[in-house]
XYZ file of C-alpha atoms in Angstrom:
778
model
C 68.053 109.357 84.124
C 67.639 113.196 84.624
C 70.511 115.603 85.081
C 69.235 118.914 86.482
C 72.322 120.427 87.306
C 72.678 122.010 83.781
C 74.743 119.646 81.397
C 78.041 121.164 80.733
C 77.769 123.588 83.421
C 79.459 123.415 86.863
C 76.876 121.845 89.087
C 77.221 124.372 91.900
C 77.409 127.939 92.314
C 80.468 129.700 93.818
C 80.087 132.483 96.278
C 81.110 135.970 95.082
C 84.547 136.787 96.658
C 86.163 140.103 95.811
C 89.334 139.572 97.852
C 90.824 137.540 95.006
C 91.333 134.720 97.625
C 89.073 131.627 96.724
C 87.581 133.450 93.817
C 88.632 132.169 90.334
C 92.096 133.505 89.931
C 92.985 136.129 87.434
C 95.321 134.423 84.963
C 96.142 137.198 82.787
C 99.709 138.558 82.682
C 101.639 141.315 80.797
C 104.000 138.384 79.548
C 101.887 135.300 79.045
C 98.907 134.568 76.809
C 95.977 132.651 78.383
C 96.297 128.934 78.204
C 93.585 128.749 75.319
C 95.011 125.453 73.620
C 96.288 127.473 70.506
C 99.751 125.651 71.228
C 100.084 122.137 72.387
C 98.422 122.693 75.845
C 95.306 120.550 75.984
C 96.132 118.787 72.641
C 97.257 115.325 71.910
C 100.858 115.392 71.925
C 103.363 112.339 71.403
C 105.592 111.462 74.291
C 108.555 113.721 74.493
C 110.710 110.728 75.725
C 109.147 108.278 73.488
C 111.902 107.857 71.135
C 114.490 107.122 73.913
C 112.283 104.492 75.211
C 111.496 102.535 72.056
C 115.075 102.622 71.009
C 116.334 101.328 74.254
C 118.214 104.647 75.063
C 116.362 105.545 78.308
C 118.668 104.541 81.154
C 116.690 103.254 84.117
C 118.268 102.573 87.498
C 120.298 99.445 86.763
C 121.287 100.727 83.316
C 123.835 103.417 84.189
C 127.340 102.628 82.990
C 129.516 102.903 86.048
C 133.194 101.872 86.096
C 134.377 99.203 88.435
C 130.859 98.261 89.645
C 130.371 95.282 91.682
C 127.322 93.501 92.600
C 125.410 92.812 95.685
C 122.684 90.171 96.659
C 120.277 90.310 99.343
C 119.657 87.362 101.804
C 115.996 87.230 103.152
C 114.705 85.694 106.059
C 112.948 82.189 105.345
C 110.847 82.491 108.562
C 108.271 84.962 109.680
C 108.755 85.317 113.204
C 111.782 84.686 115.470
C 115.449 85.614 115.739
C 118.555 85.021 113.989
C 120.560 82.637 115.954
C 123.847 82.485 113.765
C 124.979 83.528 110.530
C 128.042 81.310 109.170
C 129.634 83.001 106.240
C 132.870 81.131 106.322
C 132.195 79.221 103.014
C 130.803 82.329 101.298
C 134.071 84.111 102.244
C 136.102 81.633 100.308
C 133.996 82.000 97.180
C 135.436 83.423 94.073
C 135.008 87.097 93.855
C 133.882 87.437 97.166
C 134.172 91.033 98.641
C 132.085 91.514 101.668
C 129.160 90.420 103.748
C 126.803 92.634 105.824
C 124.422 91.924 108.419
C 123.268 92.942 112.032
C 126.509 91.885 113.662
C 128.574 93.496 111.107
C 127.265 96.723 109.683
C 127.754 100.429 110.248
C 125.460 102.357 112.625
C 122.354 103.553 110.980
C 119.763 105.888 112.163
C 116.014 106.065 112.126
C 114.821 108.916 109.964
C 112.146 111.290 110.879
C 109.429 109.280 109.249
C 107.535 112.549 108.509
C 105.759 112.777 104.988
C 105.696 116.578 105.012
C 109.442 116.967 105.546
C 110.188 114.340 102.895
C 111.623 111.797 105.212
C 109.277 108.643 104.712
C 110.835 105.315 104.803
C 108.726 102.285 103.770
C 109.445 100.907 107.227
C 110.626 102.906 110.140
C 112.693 99.880 111.376
C 116.215 100.301 109.963
C 117.543 97.367 108.080
C 119.963 95.136 110.280
C 118.702 96.985 113.351
C 118.837 93.763 115.486
C 118.490 90.155 115.276
C 114.832 89.857 115.425
C 112.700 88.521 112.327
C 109.321 90.006 112.169
C 108.236 88.818 108.485
C 109.371 86.099 105.817
C 111.571 88.127 103.372
C 113.035 90.601 105.948
C 116.717 91.351 105.002
C 119.047 89.362 106.890
C 122.455 89.814 105.270
C 123.892 91.151 102.123
C 126.760 89.663 99.976
C 129.007 91.715 97.659
C 131.097 90.141 95.031
C 132.768 91.099 91.677
C 129.944 89.762 89.501
C 126.434 89.198 89.929
C 126.862 85.259 89.460
C 129.597 85.197 91.808
C 127.495 87.331 94.415
C 124.595 84.820 94.028
C 126.888 81.910 94.566
C 128.420 83.147 97.647
C 125.004 84.180 99.019
C 123.819 80.628 98.450
C 126.703 79.514 100.738
C 125.654 81.443 103.726
C 124.248 79.396 106.423
C 121.691 81.014 108.840
C 120.179 79.610 111.934
C 117.000 80.849 113.524
C 115.154 80.564 116.681
C 111.606 79.983 115.137
C 108.440 81.312 116.605
C 105.004 80.515 114.905
C 103.947 83.340 112.892
C 100.418 85.010 112.837
C 99.391 85.670 109.264
C 95.577 85.377 109.329
C 93.563 88.226 110.419
C 91.261 86.158 112.657
C 94.323 84.896 114.405
C 95.536 88.352 115.074
C 92.421 89.904 116.661
C 94.028 89.996 119.961
C 96.305 92.721 118.590
C 93.352 94.795 117.107
C 93.407 98.746 117.719
C 91.868 101.526 116.210
C 94.333 103.886 114.292
C 94.017 107.566 114.601
C 94.805 108.951 111.417
C 96.085 108.494 108.049
C 98.314 111.434 106.732
C 96.374 113.822 108.950
C 92.968 112.406 107.957
C 90.939 111.203 111.023
C 89.796 107.464 110.595
C 87.045 107.620 112.984
C 84.269 110.217 112.124
C 80.667 110.602 112.485
C 77.937 113.348 111.506
C 74.365 113.015 112.785
C 73.000 109.797 114.026
C 74.011 106.827 111.848
C 72.550 104.176 114.277
C 69.245 105.779 114.905
C 68.630 106.800 111.421
C 69.489 103.110 110.267
C 66.935 101.619 112.507
C 64.313 103.852 111.008
C 65.024 103.503 107.327
C 62.460 102.324 105.322
C 64.868 100.151 103.095
C 68.033 98.791 104.644
C 71.220 97.002 103.408
C 73.974 95.572 105.395
C 76.840 93.426 104.115
C 80.752 92.743 104.378
C 82.848 93.091 101.482
C 86.478 91.913 101.360
C 89.573 92.508 99.401
C 92.649 90.442 99.385
C 96.302 91.355 99.852
C 97.659 92.609 96.544
C 100.916 93.412 95.107
C 102.035 96.301 92.628
C 104.217 94.068 90.255
C 105.534 97.053 88.139
C 107.392 96.033 85.147
C 110.643 97.450 86.180
C 111.735 95.649 89.642
C 113.419 98.086 92.182
C 117.126 98.505 91.857
C 119.860 100.699 93.489
C 123.225 101.747 92.393
C 125.463 103.593 94.898
C 128.731 105.384 94.230
C 130.804 107.218 96.838
C 133.034 110.202 95.785
C 134.939 111.193 99.089
C 132.014 111.871 101.501
C 129.618 112.503 98.689
C 127.084 109.631 97.695
C 125.305 109.363 94.222
C 122.562 106.847 94.113
C 121.070 105.738 90.865
C 117.434 104.906 92.077
C 113.981 103.776 90.637
C 111.941 105.883 92.948
C 108.716 108.145 92.737
C 110.318 110.807 94.934
C 113.921 111.862 94.406
C 113.671 114.598 97.023
C 112.402 112.064 99.486
C 114.907 109.555 98.799
C 117.537 111.945 99.288
C 116.397 113.232 102.511
C 115.601 109.617 103.936
C 118.859 108.112 102.893
C 120.768 110.985 104.315
C 119.008 110.783 107.674
C 119.474 106.931 107.932
C 123.163 107.209 106.945
C 123.714 110.186 109.336
C 125.176 112.470 106.500
C 124.040 115.963 105.368
C 121.301 115.925 102.737
C 123.471 117.983 100.462
C 126.043 115.185 100.389
C 123.439 112.598 98.924
C 122.553 112.904 95.205
C 119.670 110.920 93.585
C 119.281 110.065 90.062
C 116.162 108.615 88.724
C 115.293 109.787 85.211
C 113.160 106.748 84.254
C 110.974 104.554 86.282
C 109.391 101.321 84.714
C 106.158 101.704 86.729
C 105.745 102.128 90.394
C 102.025 102.207 91.426
C 103.137 103.378 94.940
C 105.770 100.714 95.775
C 108.589 103.159 94.626
C 107.065 106.082 96.647
C 108.547 105.673 100.020
C 112.246 104.783 100.449
C 112.912 101.167 101.132
C 116.198 99.278 102.820
C 117.764 98.302 99.299
C 118.487 102.061 98.867
C 120.396 102.210 102.083
C 122.066 98.738 101.697
C 123.793 99.643 98.395
C 125.213 102.747 99.912
C 126.610 100.938 102.967
C 128.005 98.173 100.888
C 129.598 100.688 98.420
C 131.222 102.407 101.290
C 132.470 99.049 102.858
C 134.084 97.788 99.700
C 135.231 101.125 98.132
C 133.595 100.415 94.952
C 130.252 101.250 93.150
C 127.643 98.698 94.289
C 124.639 97.662 92.086
C 121.665 95.830 94.085
C 118.984 94.618 91.736
C 115.908 93.327 93.478
C 114.516 89.868 91.798
C 110.745 89.494 90.978
C 110.548 87.163 94.199
C 112.221 89.893 96.408
C 109.559 92.598 95.232
C 107.004 90.729 96.914
C 108.478 91.217 100.388
C 110.708 94.193 100.101
C 108.650 97.208 98.795
C 105.351 96.967 100.266
C 101.757 95.851 99.159
C 98.137 96.655 99.717
C 96.659 95.241 102.798
C 93.616 92.957 102.711
C 90.411 94.771 103.927
C 87.299 93.599 105.415
C 84.624 96.249 105.033
C 81.229 96.195 106.873
C 78.821 98.749 105.050
C 75.497 99.614 106.300
C 72.963 101.719 104.125
C 69.640 103.049 105.151
C 67.236 104.845 102.623
C 63.753 106.228 102.325
C 61.471 104.826 99.759
C 62.486 107.202 97.202
C 66.096 106.274 97.279
C 67.346 109.118 99.398
C 70.165 107.926 101.765
C 69.477 108.513 105.470
C 72.320 106.599 106.950
C 75.870 105.314 105.918
C 78.176 103.340 108.122
C 81.426 101.829 106.688
C 83.625 100.057 109.216
C 87.118 98.766 107.957
C 89.387 96.117 109.278
C 92.919 96.027 107.797
C 96.309 94.477 108.593
C 99.698 96.162 109.357
C 103.053 94.918 110.259
C 104.692 94.395 113.786
C 107.367 97.149 112.765
C 105.220 100.051 111.410
C 101.973 100.981 110.683
C 100.189 101.743 107.175
C 96.525 101.970 107.220
C 94.298 101.384 104.136
C 91.942 104.241 104.819
C 88.686 102.679 103.016
C 86.224 104.967 104.690
C 87.383 108.350 104.114
C 85.730 108.442 100.572
C 82.531 107.582 102.226
C 82.292 110.704 104.475
C 81.803 112.757 101.476
C 80.952 110.979 98.130
C 77.033 111.113 98.569
C 74.623 113.529 100.283
C 73.526 111.858 103.473
C 72.829 113.649 107.100
C 73.948 110.684 109.127
C 77.317 109.184 108.343
C 79.861 107.249 110.406
C 83.283 105.643 109.516
C 85.652 103.379 111.621
C 88.779 101.812 111.069
C 90.618 99.069 112.824
C 93.983 97.260 112.222
C 95.720 93.992 113.393
C 99.442 93.269 113.410
C 100.582 90.240 111.460
C 103.782 88.709 110.636
C 103.787 90.282 107.143
C 105.889 93.171 105.764
C 104.625 96.621 106.054
C 101.871 97.676 103.584
C 102.313 100.713 101.443
C 100.346 102.964 99.139
C 99.309 101.065 96.125
C 97.310 103.142 93.510
C 94.592 105.003 95.065
C 95.194 103.561 98.623
C 92.022 103.839 100.492
C 89.813 104.994 97.776
C 90.187 102.046 95.508
C 89.224 99.269 97.829
C 86.733 101.683 99.751
C 84.887 102.516 96.429
C 84.783 98.698 95.829
C 82.643 98.102 98.999
C 80.587 101.065 99.097
C 79.678 101.019 95.294
C 78.736 97.385 95.765
C 76.568 98.160 98.528
C 74.918 100.867 96.744
C 74.017 98.734 93.736
C 72.621 96.093 96.089
C 70.398 98.921 97.826
C 69.494 99.922 94.240
C 67.865 96.520 93.428
C 66.220 96.339 96.707
C 64.622 99.997 95.950
C 63.965 98.856 92.222
C 65.753 101.962 91.283
C 68.058 102.239 88.333
C 71.869 102.331 89.652
C 72.816 105.534 87.789
C 69.352 107.307 88.964
C 69.991 106.233 92.526
C 73.508 108.088 92.489
C 71.826 111.111 90.848
C 69.386 111.479 93.302
C 72.156 111.373 96.307
C 74.431 113.611 94.458
C 76.377 115.698 96.873
C 76.335 119.406 95.976
C 78.829 120.366 98.463
C 81.244 118.478 100.557
C 79.180 117.552 103.555
C 82.243 116.263 105.595
C 84.239 119.417 105.309
C 81.264 121.773 104.848
C 83.050 123.355 101.845
C 81.761 123.866 98.164
C 83.435 121.944 95.499
C 86.097 123.866 93.505
C 84.339 122.324 90.486
C 82.199 119.146 90.046
C 80.783 117.551 86.933
C 80.012 114.113 88.052
C 76.452 114.165 86.538
C 78.043 114.967 83.194
C 80.388 111.926 83.781
C 77.275 109.578 84.425
C 75.513 111.097 81.290
C 78.412 110.907 78.948
C 79.519 107.436 79.964
C 75.835 105.965 79.850
C 75.025 107.428 76.606
C 78.293 106.024 75.122
C 77.781 102.631 76.740
C 74.070 102.219 75.655
C 72.934 102.037 79.260
C 69.105 102.743 78.435
C 69.101 99.399 76.698
C 69.890 97.530 79.922
C 67.226 95.076 81.262
C 67.428 95.623 84.917
C 66.542 92.025 85.755
C 69.518 89.743 86.804
C 70.196 87.087 84.256
C 68.012 88.460 81.734
C 70.660 89.250 78.943
C 72.440 86.854 76.903
C 74.850 86.310 74.126
C 74.296 82.784 72.815
C 75.144 80.568 75.812
C 76.895 83.398 77.509
C 75.471 85.383 80.436
C 75.752 89.078 79.904
C 75.921 91.553 82.783
C 76.212 95.332 82.821
C 77.321 97.166 85.879
C 78.404 100.603 86.806
C 80.113 102.625 89.664
C 81.278 105.970 90.505
C 84.908 106.893 90.638
C 86.493 109.522 92.848
C 89.904 110.670 94.100
C 91.106 113.741 95.790
C 92.483 116.855 93.911
C 95.889 116.864 95.907
C 98.621 119.555 95.421
C 101.707 120.234 97.172
C 104.585 122.573 96.894
C 106.513 122.469 93.753
C 109.323 124.454 91.953
C 110.831 124.552 88.483
C 113.363 126.434 86.367
C 112.901 127.549 82.844
C 115.794 128.935 80.479
C 115.363 130.618 77.191
C 118.564 129.805 75.303
C 120.359 132.027 72.748
C 119.577 129.753 69.804
C 115.736 130.297 70.779
C 115.130 126.973 72.163
C 114.253 126.106 75.906
C 114.691 123.963 78.650
C 112.656 123.137 81.783
C 113.792 121.382 84.906
C 112.259 120.044 88.051
C 112.985 117.437 90.560
C 109.836 115.628 89.811
C 109.503 112.048 88.254
C 107.854 110.291 85.284
C 106.960 106.762 85.610
C 104.965 106.614 82.638
C 102.307 109.195 83.116
C 103.735 111.665 80.718
C 105.338 114.352 82.927
C 108.214 114.851 80.616
C 105.700 115.727 77.873
C 103.131 117.819 79.909
C 106.348 120.069 81.225
C 107.269 120.692 77.588
C 103.550 121.431 76.594
C 103.406 124.177 79.222
C 106.448 125.963 78.214
C 105.629 125.616 74.693
C 102.362 127.343 75.203
C 103.584 130.049 77.399
C 106.831 130.859 75.419
C 105.627 130.187 71.898
C 108.362 127.851 71.259
C 107.779 124.574 69.403
C 107.665 121.350 71.621
C 110.520 119.991 69.601
C 112.968 122.756 70.696
C 112.071 122.125 74.309
C 114.327 119.795 76.524
C 112.849 118.749 79.716
C 114.772 117.367 82.539
C 113.636 115.501 85.752
C 114.414 112.710 88.214
C 117.488 114.522 89.916
C 117.498 115.625 93.590
C 119.762 118.594 92.630
C 116.885 120.431 90.470
C 114.339 122.484 92.040
C 112.250 120.475 94.578
C 109.050 118.812 93.716
C 106.600 116.337 95.645
C 106.387 112.656 95.289
C 104.735 111.288 92.197
C 101.836 109.703 94.223
C 98.504 110.969 95.300
C 97.816 112.041 91.754
C 99.486 115.544 92.774
C 102.333 115.892 90.130
C 100.404 117.950 87.480
C 98.692 120.392 89.810
C 102.036 120.954 91.879
C 104.690 121.113 89.084
C 103.055 122.480 86.031
C 101.711 125.801 87.572
C 105.388 126.281 88.979
C 106.631 125.832 85.521
C 104.291 128.375 84.011
C 105.302 130.826 86.766
C 109.213 130.354 85.754
C 108.174 131.089 82.271
C 106.636 134.436 83.392
C 109.874 135.247 85.076
C 112.048 134.299 82.154
C 109.983 136.297 79.681
C 109.906 139.230 82.149
C 113.845 139.089 82.158
C 113.951 138.826 78.303
C 111.750 141.999 78.059
C 113.941 143.868 80.300
C 116.932 142.712 78.291
C 115.276 144.194 75.100
C 114.167 147.326 76.964
C 117.746 147.934 77.929
C 119.338 147.212 74.495
C 119.917 150.487 72.543
C 119.769 148.652 69.312
C 116.310 147.122 70.005
C 113.116 148.641 68.672
C 111.847 148.408 72.272
C 114.659 150.319 73.920
C 113.377 152.622 76.489
C 109.615 151.494 76.596
C 108.072 150.624 79.831
C 107.783 146.939 80.780
C 103.950 147.036 80.578
C 104.173 148.376 76.993
C 105.888 145.150 75.980
C 104.688 141.734 75.433
C 106.224 138.347 74.671
C 104.882 135.381 72.941
C 105.246 133.053 69.974
C 109.016 133.315 70.031
C 108.960 137.132 69.761
C 109.306 140.320 71.924
C 107.430 143.294 70.508
C 105.487 146.364 71.509
C 101.926 145.706 72.472
C 99.574 146.410 69.691
C 101.995 146.340 67.215
C 102.832 143.567 64.714
C 104.944 140.696 66.204
C 107.304 141.191 63.253
C 108.035 144.562 64.261
C 109.887 143.341 67.363
C 112.607 140.793 67.895
C 112.791 136.947 68.168
C 114.226 135.572 71.422
C 117.353 134.534 69.980
C 117.904 138.246 68.526
C 117.342 139.740 71.860
C 119.701 137.317 73.572
C 122.458 137.438 70.740
C 122.490 141.436 70.638
C 123.436 141.464 74.335
C 125.815 138.502 74.123
C 123.810 136.572 76.417
C 123.695 132.867 76.669
C 120.333 132.429 78.478
C 117.752 134.051 80.658
C 116.335 131.799 83.441
C 113.237 132.119 85.371
C 112.253 130.229 88.695
C 108.828 129.313 89.826
C 107.871 128.178 93.443
C 104.254 127.713 94.253
C 102.096 126.123 97.156
C 98.590 125.731 97.963
C 97.471 128.618 99.730
C 93.837 129.981 101.335
C 91.909 128.266 98.621
C 92.467 124.988 100.396
C 90.434 126.381 103.338
C 87.687 127.500 101.056
C 87.036 124.581 98.644
C 87.162 121.099 98.387
C 89.079 119.742 95.496
C 88.017 116.441 94.153
C 87.803 114.306 90.841
C 85.000 112.367 89.884
C 84.229 109.831 87.261
C 81.927 106.982 86.181
C 82.842 103.476 85.349
C 80.403 101.308 82.994
C 81.349 97.685 82.387
C 80.034 94.699 80.385
C 80.923 91.045 81.580
C 80.283 87.913 79.606
C 80.351 84.742 81.929
C 80.345 81.132 80.489
C 78.555 79.169 83.095
C 79.662 75.864 81.762
C 83.393 76.695 82.713
C 82.720 79.438 85.250
C 84.754 81.822 83.434
C 84.039 85.609 83.513
C 85.515 88.109 81.014
C 85.273 91.957 80.880
C 84.141 92.457 77.389
C 83.624 96.291 77.218
C 84.347 99.199 79.391
C 83.279 103.097 78.995
C 84.693 105.474 81.501
C 84.239 109.188 81.967
C 86.191 111.491 84.213
C 86.140 115.111 85.542
C 89.707 115.868 86.307
C 89.788 119.536 85.324
C 91.671 120.594 82.368
C 92.975 117.577 80.367
C 96.811 118.896 79.481
C 97.516 115.977 77.119
C 94.747 113.961 76.173
C 97.094 111.254 74.520
C 98.879 110.544 77.753
C 95.629 111.138 79.933
C 93.821 108.556 77.994
C 96.752 106.082 78.539
C 96.427 106.709 82.243
C 92.687 105.871 81.806
C 93.580 102.521 80.203
C 96.182 101.686 82.904
C 93.889 102.242 85.690
C 91.016 100.334 84.334
C 93.246 97.439 83.324
C 94.540 97.394 86.848
C 90.825 97.545 88.312
C 90.041 94.326 86.193
C 92.979 92.755 87.589
C 91.592 93.291 91.086
C 88.305 92.256 90.323
C 88.926 89.196 88.665
C 92.501 87.748 89.389
C 95.040 89.452 92.005
C 95.688 87.826 95.246
C 98.826 87.256 97.060
C 98.589 83.896 98.971
C 100.726 83.249 102.113
C 101.640 79.910 103.817
C 100.228 80.055 107.397
C 103.065 77.695 108.601
C 106.036 79.797 107.732
C 104.884 83.019 106.512
C 106.342 82.656 102.941
C 104.489 83.832 99.930
C 103.092 80.847 97.907
C 102.659 82.790 94.388
C 105.529 85.453 94.459
C 106.064 85.335 90.624
C 104.446 86.495 87.718
C 103.552 82.875 86.696
C 101.279 82.472 89.728
C 100.408 85.975 90.698
C 97.820 86.540 87.759
C 97.672 90.128 86.201
C 95.739 91.026 83.212
C 97.583 90.552 79.959
C 96.624 91.932 76.296
C 94.208 88.922 75.954
C 92.353 89.858 78.887
C 91.892 93.588 78.039
C 88.581 94.438 76.315
C 87.591 97.410 74.230
C 88.213 100.393 76.321
C 86.683 104.056 75.955
C 87.970 106.774 78.152
C 86.050 110.134 78.022
C 87.072 113.426 79.694
C 84.610 116.339 80.538
C 87.790 118.465 80.226
C 86.698 121.587 82.121
C 89.405 123.444 83.992
C 89.272 123.556 87.575
C 89.264 127.397 88.248
C 90.590 127.172 91.911
C 93.185 124.567 91.999
C 96.173 126.950 90.979
C 96.576 130.767 90.228
C 98.440 130.004 86.833
C 95.402 129.021 84.635
C 96.504 125.469 84.354
C 93.347 124.189 86.004
C 94.324 120.490 85.981
C 93.969 117.774 88.600
C 95.912 114.544 88.494
C 94.603 111.475 86.772
C 97.010 108.771 87.807
C 94.675 107.124 90.396
C 90.987 107.952 89.796
C 90.962 105.589 86.959
C 91.301 102.552 89.062
C 88.656 103.667 91.470
C 85.227 102.097 91.033
C 86.412 99.635 88.424
C 86.243 96.512 90.789
C 82.760 97.459 91.998
C 81.560 98.043 88.532
C 82.804 94.362 87.458
C 81.371 92.786 90.570
C 77.832 94.774 89.977
C 78.111 93.465 86.373
C 78.757 89.893 87.657
C 75.652 90.103 89.778
C 73.424 91.491 86.845
C 74.609 88.383 84.549
C 74.253 85.752 87.132
C 71.761 86.852 89.988
C 74.457 85.772 92.538
C 76.425 88.380 94.638
C 80.038 87.795 95.143
C 81.420 90.111 97.828
C 84.801 88.512 98.089
C 87.594 89.556 95.712
C 88.806 88.436 93.143
C 85.849 86.759 91.474
C 87.590 83.560 90.489
C 86.248 80.539 88.773
C 85.745 78.557 92.190
C 83.307 81.281 93.319
C 81.421 81.260 90.087
C 80.889 77.366 90.241
C 77.467 77.787 91.987
C 76.212 80.032 89.346
């Protein structure tokens, strides 16, 4: 394995740009020091919200104490196709504590929202709850019962009798092929694309590989089931939610109810995991609101684990045909990636598996295509690295198979096909250290000791396999805003309507403020998860870090400017009458440049002298011209060891080493935790997770955590997560240089596991998950 890019260096040169647009930004400021890591920025920092969580003080959606709250229970369809013929609630209405029942024949008028992601109005399904009497999938909301207590609501709901006109559902993709169509785009990305001549170059290729890879339908299963608690105060609504997007929830609920956005207030300070199922806005958020208005009391609606399987989206199954052509030296000459997915009868969500293939490797001839069928299953939704995760499984598995045909080491094959630029968009990378990731992870893993022959390595009676794959995810960024206040006691606060579902945003917000202002992290309070705060994007697409942290640093600069102006205007200050550019502020003090910090005043002294409670800075930043000049992408490498007991057909992942290039790592502690999380979820995808439907009625057979297997502690091996930790010089103009890490860490894991299974057994399994029944032939 050779890395000719220059280890530790950016593997591509950037053009000179004297305009300041596209060139690495000038991050110097009169007020702020460089983010050099001298403070907490870039260093391991304990979770700022950790104490609240471990002591049970963190309030999740269902935990907020609301006086006179009553409870709602949703009734879901037991068929997957047909109509509601009759709803008999007579017995329920006589039950103890009964307050109300809502359904399509007894509900207020609701409106379809704009369904526009860019304007933050994105429901999970565009069909409004209780819109009509049609049933499109099992688990669809049919009615809602409200009662004084949860037990009474459950009992009353059990007494409601529903009659249906039943139609046979279509669940299987093969049975739905009469509905197949080609979707045009996925969030603006075209789903059919071609450069060069993929067909002709494949026909002429010296070495060819073609195979179909499939992934099953999967569910997110966060630890915290979704919940919504609604309280009206006149015409103003407060919703206590578990959402990855407080601004999107506010806008979407407001449009659905037909009320002004300023009349809806979303509160979601803590989220017990989401992985995408809490990103868009689902019907339970509207149901709690209309029920509360109906009964004139606050209403709490908690979803059960079973309801989470049909009420909050899932990852569609995929069938991916990958065709690779290469020269004898391993250089790719042709790539074609064709994807077939499922979507629902009432909306469209496409698992865009091929979009990564367009740019991941250097190849002159590339084609991608996507097709969808409509089945009687609820609408899919983003699930950690939507598109990229199942897409890299197919592409990286195919590349491993090609490596065996070429007799080239899998890592070496990827290096030979390294893409020095984004050949799809024809842009240079903002930064790229993928070769460093290969080198770092391979050395730590001991890849050079691998015997390349399948079924050649053993540990006693166990078959041992080593596999690897590339990881990647876009470096997304959206508009973000924040406010920072320096208080009279020298402490600070930072607020933004972003979210923290475990990734560590509470902590990284504080780290940026601490480094910019020179105030210890323990004296800074961060607040988020409230739609009344400065707006921020969805906590999805790994965009929070790149969107919110630069805005926070900008707000710090403005706050310090105001503090300096206050000091200059104070006749009792040693800085009185000085020009602004003669004063600097850092490490908790304001002083004249070039002089000792002790010659100036502390922040507290400046504010107290003028009898001011605080100074406040605001920051709002959004992507600019840099997006037209550079391609922003994160990269990584996953190396996996599996051990297989052929006597009982059991595969265990026993070791994982991963390396990631995600720009600057703001907090290695929380970043590494994100790495563990993604890798573990990838192991579940490879070996366990699979939602099973009953073709007869469309119900889910394993809608619980007893039958839907996810990795537990006993399934988790030794994990080592490494970071290149070099800032992206173009991602923002505030010197943060960080890209998100929430999703890249799962990409490539399933492929690396599958490739390791082949190396161990000599048998290629292309249909996930790799369960014992598929290993019985090994």
